[in-house]
Amino acid sequence: MQRYFIEPNQLEEHQAIITGDDARHITKVMRGKPGDKLIVSNGITKEALTEISEIEASQVTVSILEWLPMDHEPKVSVTIAQSLPKGDKMELVIQKCTEIGAAAFIPFVSERTIVQYDAKKEGKRLERWRKIAKEAAEQSHRNKIPEITESKSWKELLASFEDYDLVCYCYEKEQGLQLRDVVKPFADKLKADPSLDPRVLVIVGPEGGFTTGESEAAEAAGAKSVGLGKRILRAETAGILALTCILYETEEMGGM
């Protein structure tokens, strides 16, 4: 069943109003008609099974049939900090990590980032990324759309570490500590106390990897340097793998 995220003020007690691209999608792509059922969510606290009651030129009105539980989000909030990769690879990271269950994304610029940060293009790029996240969240029946921040510098990212309970940066030169070595005890702690609301930050470097100085700075700021196995992964693959492993270990994917 198709799902749509709408603005909080559009979701009322007995009905909801769908406008913009979503209304056009319902009328032009889905060929919606009165009586069709769909799910609407405000992306914060409420979502409902609804039925189309009226279709107009620029909006679709739906009637609330049943309020649904908001139980599709992982217990662990995982943010993916990704050094800006080349081309449209960031779009792939956002799309797939949203489907898997990422809570947020932080694009950042590090020493070996190839992409040149352009403030003039930042707005349009961020708008596109957020649209991709919304569509991926709808497709995967998420309760919330992941937040995507504006691009940060390496120093700004380091300063944010204190906001998280666990910070891991994926380092291709790490020969000792592996991701599971760090996540397993963290997951065990969560299992022992389900009331915890943990926040995890996973940092993925650029195509050329982190410099030694960046690695040292990350560890000094409290991050754990972790490997992702014996193979060298592409920049756009590392975050997807790390997120999947974390959610598996915390039993979001049937992990034991």
Short mmCIF file of N, CA, C and O in Angstrom, two decimals, residues 43 56 72 86-87 93 121 141 149 163 165 168 180 192 194-195 231-232 237 241 243:
data_model
loop_
_atom_site.label_atom_id
_atom_site.label_comp_id
_atom_site.label_asym_id
_atom_site.label_seq_id
_atom_site.Cartn_x
_atom_site.Cartn_y
_atom_site.Cartn_z
N GLY A 43 5.28 12.01 9.92
CA GLY A 43 6.70 11.82 10.09
C GLY A 43 7.22 12.11 11.48
O GLY A 43 8.43 12.15 11.70
N GLU A 56 -9.20 16.83 -6.15
CA GLU A 56 -9.31 18.10 -6.84
C GLU A 56 -8.06 18.32 -7.68
O GLU A 56 -7.16 17.48 -7.71
N HIS A 72 7.93 1.13 13.09
CA HIS A 72 8.83 0.67 12.03
C HIS A 72 10.25 1.23 12.13
O HIS A 72 11.06 0.99 11.25
N LYS A 86 32.25 11.22 -5.17
CA LYS A 86 32.11 11.74 -6.53
C LYS A 86 30.75 11.40 -7.13
O LYS A 86 30.08 10.47 -6.72
N GLY A 87 30.37 12.20 -8.14
CA GLY A 87 29.16 11.92 -8.90
C GLY A 87 27.91 11.88 -8.06
O GLY A 87 27.72 12.70 -7.16
N VAL A 93 23.91 6.29 -1.36
CA VAL A 93 24.07 6.11 0.08
C VAL A 93 22.80 6.49 0.82
O VAL A 93 22.30 5.76 1.69
N LYS A 121 25.60 25.62 -5.01
CA LYS A 121 24.90 24.40 -5.39
C LYS A 121 24.36 23.64 -4.20
O LYS A 121 23.58 22.69 -4.37
N HIS A 141 8.36 1.98 3.97
CA HIS A 141 7.39 2.09 5.07
C HIS A 141 8.05 2.50 6.38
O HIS A 141 7.72 1.96 7.45
N THR A 149 21.69 16.95 7.10
CA THR A 149 22.20 18.27 7.45
C THR A 149 22.93 18.90 6.27
O THR A 149 23.22 18.23 5.28
N ASP A 163 27.59 14.29 21.02
CA ASP A 163 26.14 14.10 20.93
C ASP A 163 25.77 12.62 20.80
O ASP A 163 24.58 12.29 20.75
N ASP A 165 26.39 8.26 21.68
CA ASP A 165 26.83 7.29 22.67
C ASP A 165 27.97 6.42 22.15
O ASP A 165 28.74 5.86 22.93
N CYS A 168 31.95 5.48 15.55
CA CYS A 168 32.86 4.59 14.84
C CYS A 168 33.27 5.23 13.52
O CYS A 168 32.41 5.73 12.80
N ARG A 180 32.35 -5.30 14.56
CA ARG A 180 31.60 -6.16 15.47
C ARG A 180 32.20 -6.14 16.88
O ARG A 180 31.47 -6.28 17.86
N ALA A 192 20.19 -5.72 27.55
CA ALA A 192 20.03 -5.79 28.99
C ALA A 192 19.12 -4.68 29.53
O ALA A 192 18.47 -4.84 30.56
N PRO A 194 16.41 -2.40 27.63
CA PRO A 194 15.69 -1.93 26.44
C PRO A 194 15.20 -0.49 26.53
O PRO A 194 14.79 0.09 25.52
N SER A 195 15.24 0.10 27.72
CA SER A 195 14.76 1.48 27.87
C SER A 195 15.76 2.49 27.33
O SER A 195 15.45 3.67 27.19
N ARG A 231 38.46 -6.95 3.09
CA ARG A 231 38.35 -6.38 1.75
C ARG A 231 38.22 -4.86 1.82
O ARG A 231 37.68 -4.32 2.78
N ILE A 232 38.72 -4.20 0.81
CA ILE A 232 38.61 -2.74 0.73
C ILE A 232 37.32 -2.39 0.00
O ILE A 232 37.11 -2.80 -1.14
N THR A 237 29.87 2.06 -0.39
CA THR A 237 29.46 0.76 0.12
C THR A 237 29.65 0.64 1.62
O THR A 237 28.87 -0.02 2.32
N LEU A 241 27.09 -1.14 4.50
CA LEU A 241 27.48 -2.36 5.22
C LEU A 241 27.49 -2.13 6.72
O LEU A 241 26.96 -2.94 7.49
N LEU A 243 25.94 0.10 8.59
CA LEU A 243 24.59 0.27 9.11
C LEU A 243 23.88 -1.07 9.24
O LEU A 243 23.24 -1.36 10.26
#
